[in-house]
Amino acid sequence: MNSEYVIYAVAAVVLVAVLALAVRGVQYLLRFALHLFTFPGVVIHEFAHATACRAVGVPVLEVVYFRFGDPPGYVRHVNPARYRQSVVISVAPFLVNTIVSFGAFLGLGVIVSTTESIGAAQPETIIAGVVLAWIGLSVGMHAFPSTTDAKTLWDRSRQEWRRSPIVLLGIPVVALIYVVNLLSWLWAHVFYAIGLLVTALYLVWALLF
């Protein structure tokens, strides 16, 4: 009898271990798939940071546009000498990603509105629509500045508000960045991208019809 209990116990341990590995494997595959799906958004996000740095005269030390890691991309640069440089660098991805995402959705809207049916559409038209939808969603999902961007602005605000009270105007921006990143746990970044899609489709429909 004791040997049977031992066998059952070993089997239970093996089963739990196999299930744990399976769950871990599924989590890894889902994370890998999500990285692949959203990599255009990461690339555009980091491109916007790097471009903003060069535009305001802040030297860029290192740029990683995409990698399978955390974070999936980053830009290392010299500490900006002026507060407004920090603001431009931090908010640039929101503006650039929004514009690129909205432009992709506009293109998708034109394709959809000028295609009578999916069955009658040419293969290249379908591929173009899928690619534009992919770019629009992935880029729109990465429009929000990161908490690192918010921390940078917050640190600069604390350092400089006594010398320049106008810096206090940037605090609402910092708070907004923190809020939207917090809401990302509720898929706010996905809803933002979908909102851009709906707006673009409505605009195309209004202009063409």
Coordinates of C-alpha atoms in Angstrom, one line a residue:
M1 CA 0.0 0.0 0.0
N2 CA 2.8 2.4 0.9
S3 CA 4.4 1.8 -2.5
E4 CA 1.2 2.7 -4.2
Y5 CA 1.0 6.0 -2.3
V6 CA 4.6 6.7 -3.4
I7 CA 3.8 6.0 -7.0
Y8 CA 0.7 8.3 -6.8
A9 CA 2.7 11.0 -5.2
V10 CA 5.5 10.8 -7.7
A11 CA 2.9 10.8 -10.6
A12 CA 1.2 13.9 -9.0
V13 CA 4.5 15.7 -8.8
V14 CA 5.4 14.9 -12.4
L15 CA 2.0 16.0 -13.6
V16 CA 2.2 19.3 -11.7
A17 CA 5.7 19.8 -13.1
V18 CA 4.5 19.1 -16.7
L19 CA 1.6 21.4 -16.3
A20 CA 3.8 24.2 -14.9
L21 CA 6.2 23.8 -17.8
A22 CA 3.3 23.8 -20.3
V23 CA 1.9 27.0 -18.8
R24 CA 5.3 28.6 -18.8
G25 CA 5.8 27.6 -22.4
V26 CA 2.4 29.0 -23.4
Q27 CA 3.2 32.3 -21.6
Y28 CA 6.5 32.5 -23.4
L29 CA 4.9 31.8 -26.8
L30 CA 2.2 34.4 -26.2
R31 CA 4.9 37.0 -25.1
F32 CA 7.0 36.1 -28.2
A33 CA 3.9 36.5 -30.4
L34 CA 3.0 39.8 -28.8
H35 CA 6.5 41.1 -29.3
L36 CA 6.4 40.1 -33.0
F37 CA 3.0 41.7 -33.5
T38 CA 4.0 45.0 -31.9
F39 CA 7.5 45.4 -33.1
P40 CA 6.7 48.1 -35.7
G41 CA 5.2 50.2 -32.8
V42 CA 8.4 49.8 -30.7
V43 CA 10.6 50.7 -33.7
I44 CA 8.6 53.9 -34.4
H45 CA 8.5 54.8 -30.7
E46 CA 12.3 54.6 -30.3
F47 CA 12.8 56.3 -33.7
A48 CA 10.7 59.2 -32.4
H49 CA 12.8 59.5 -29.2
A50 CA 16.0 59.4 -31.2
T51 CA 14.8 61.9 -33.8
A52 CA 13.6 64.2 -31.1
C53 CA 17.0 64.1 -29.4
R54 CA 18.8 65.0 -32.6
A55 CA 16.2 67.7 -33.4
V56 CA 16.7 69.5 -30.0
G57 CA 20.5 69.0 -30.0
V58 CA 20.8 66.3 -27.4
P59 CA 23.5 63.7 -28.3
V60 CA 22.3 60.1 -28.6
L61 CA 24.6 57.5 -27.0
E62 CA 22.8 54.3 -27.9
V63 CA 19.6 53.3 -29.7
V64 CA 18.0 49.8 -29.6
Y65 CA 15.0 49.9 -31.9
F66 CA 13.8 46.4 -31.1
R67 CA 14.8 43.3 -29.1
F68 CA 13.2 40.4 -27.4
G69 CA 13.7 41.7 -23.9
D70 CA 12.4 44.2 -21.3
P71 CA 12.2 46.9 -22.4
P72 CA 11.8 45.9 -26.0
G73 CA 13.6 49.0 -27.1
Y74 CA 15.3 52.1 -25.7
V75 CA 17.3 55.2 -26.4
R76 CA 20.2 56.3 -24.2
H77 CA 21.1 60.0 -24.5
V78 CA 23.0 62.8 -22.8
N79 CA 21.0 64.5 -20.0
P80 CA 19.2 67.4 -21.7
A81 CA 20.4 70.9 -20.6
R82 CA 17.0 72.4 -20.8
Y83 CA 13.6 71.3 -19.5
R84 CA 11.9 71.9 -22.8
Q85 CA 14.3 69.4 -24.4
S86 CA 13.2 66.8 -22.0
V87 CA 9.6 67.5 -22.7
V88 CA 10.1 67.2 -26.5
I89 CA 12.0 64.0 -26.2
S90 CA 9.4 62.4 -23.8
V91 CA 6.3 63.3 -25.8
A92 CA 7.7 62.8 -29.3
P93 CA 6.5 59.1 -29.5
F94 CA 3.0 60.1 -28.7
L95 CA 2.8 62.5 -31.6
V96 CA 4.8 60.4 -34.1
N97 CA 3.1 57.1 -33.3
T98 CA -0.3 58.7 -33.4
I99 CA 0.4 60.3 -36.8
V100 CA 1.8 57.1 -38.3
S101 CA -1.0 54.9 -36.9
F102 CA -3.7 57.3 -38.1
G103 CA -2.1 57.5 -41.5
A104 CA -2.0 53.6 -41.8
F105 CA -5.7 53.5 -40.7
L106 CA -6.6 56.1 -43.3
G107 CA -5.0 54.0 -46.0
L108 CA -6.9 51.0 -44.7
G109 CA -10.1 53.0 -44.8
V110 CA -9.5 53.9 -48.5
I111 CA -8.9 50.3 -49.3
V112 CA -12.0 49.1 -47.5
S113 CA -14.2 51.8 -49.0
T114 CA -13.1 51.2 -52.5
T115 CA -13.4 47.4 -52.4
E116 CA -16.8 46.0 -53.2
S117 CA -16.3 42.8 -51.3
I118 CA -13.4 40.7 -49.9
G119 CA -14.2 37.9 -52.3
A120 CA -13.8 40.2 -55.3
A121 CA -10.6 41.9 -53.9
Q122 CA -7.2 41.2 -55.5
P123 CA -4.7 39.3 -53.3
E124 CA -2.4 42.3 -53.2
T125 CA -5.2 44.5 -52.0
I126 CA -6.0 42.1 -49.1
I127 CA -2.3 41.9 -48.2
A128 CA -2.0 45.7 -48.2
G129 CA -5.1 46.0 -46.0
V130 CA -3.8 43.4 -43.5
V131 CA -0.3 45.1 -43.4
L132 CA -1.9 48.6 -42.9
A133 CA -4.1 47.2 -40.1
W134 CA -1.1 45.6 -38.4
I135 CA 1.0 48.7 -38.6
G136 CA -1.9 50.9 -37.4
L137 CA -2.6 48.7 -34.4
S138 CA 0.9 48.0 -33.4
V139 CA 2.1 51.6 -33.8
G140 CA -1.0 53.0 -32.1
M141 CA -0.6 50.7 -29.1
H142 CA 2.9 52.1 -28.5
A143 CA 1.9 55.8 -28.7
F144 CA 1.9 56.3 -25.0
P145 CA 5.1 57.6 -23.4
S146 CA 6.6 55.1 -20.9
T147 CA 6.9 55.5 -17.1
T148 CA 10.6 56.1 -17.7
D149 CA 9.7 59.2 -19.7
A150 CA 7.4 60.3 -16.9
K151 CA 10.1 59.8 -14.3
T152 CA 12.6 61.8 -16.4
L153 CA 10.2 64.8 -16.6
W154 CA 9.3 64.5 -12.9
D155 CA 12.9 64.5 -11.8
R156 CA 13.6 67.6 -14.0
S157 CA 10.5 69.3 -12.7
R158 CA 11.6 68.8 -9.1
Q159 CA 15.1 70.1 -9.9
E160 CA 14.1 73.2 -11.8
W161 CA 10.7 74.5 -10.6
R162 CA 12.3 77.0 -8.1
R163 CA 14.4 78.5 -10.8
S164 CA 11.7 78.5 -13.4
P165 CA 8.1 78.2 -12.1
I166 CA 6.8 77.7 -15.7
V167 CA 8.2 74.1 -15.3
L168 CA 5.1 73.4 -13.1
L169 CA 3.1 73.5 -16.3
G170 CA 4.7 70.2 -17.2
I171 CA 3.5 68.4 -14.0
P172 CA 0.0 67.6 -15.5
V173 CA 1.8 66.0 -18.5
V174 CA 3.8 63.8 -16.0
A175 CA 0.6 62.9 -14.2
L176 CA -1.2 62.0 -17.5
I177 CA 1.7 59.8 -18.6
Y178 CA 1.6 57.9 -15.3
V179 CA -2.2 57.5 -15.5
V180 CA -2.2 56.2 -19.1
N181 CA 0.5 53.7 -18.2
L182 CA -1.5 52.6 -15.2
L183 CA -4.6 52.2 -17.4
S184 CA -2.5 50.1 -19.8
W185 CA -3.2 47.2 -17.4
L186 CA -6.8 47.7 -18.5
W187 CA -5.8 47.7 -22.2
A188 CA -6.1 51.5 -22.6
H189 CA -3.3 51.4 -25.2
V190 CA -5.3 48.9 -27.3
F191 CA -8.5 51.0 -27.0
Y192 CA -6.5 54.1 -28.0
A193 CA -5.4 52.3 -31.2
I194 CA -8.9 51.1 -31.9
G195 CA -10.1 54.7 -31.3
L196 CA -7.7 55.9 -34.0
L197 CA -9.0 53.2 -36.3
V198 CA -12.6 54.1 -35.8
T199 CA -11.9 57.8 -36.3
A200 CA -9.9 57.2 -39.5
L201 CA -12.6 55.0 -41.0
Y202 CA -15.3 57.5 -40.1
L203 CA -13.3 60.3 -41.7
V204 CA -12.7 58.3 -44.9
W205 CA -16.4 57.4 -45.1
A206 CA -17.4 61.0 -44.5
L207 CA -15.1 62.3 -47.2
L208 CA -15.9 59.7 -49.8
F209 CA -19.6 59.3 -49.2

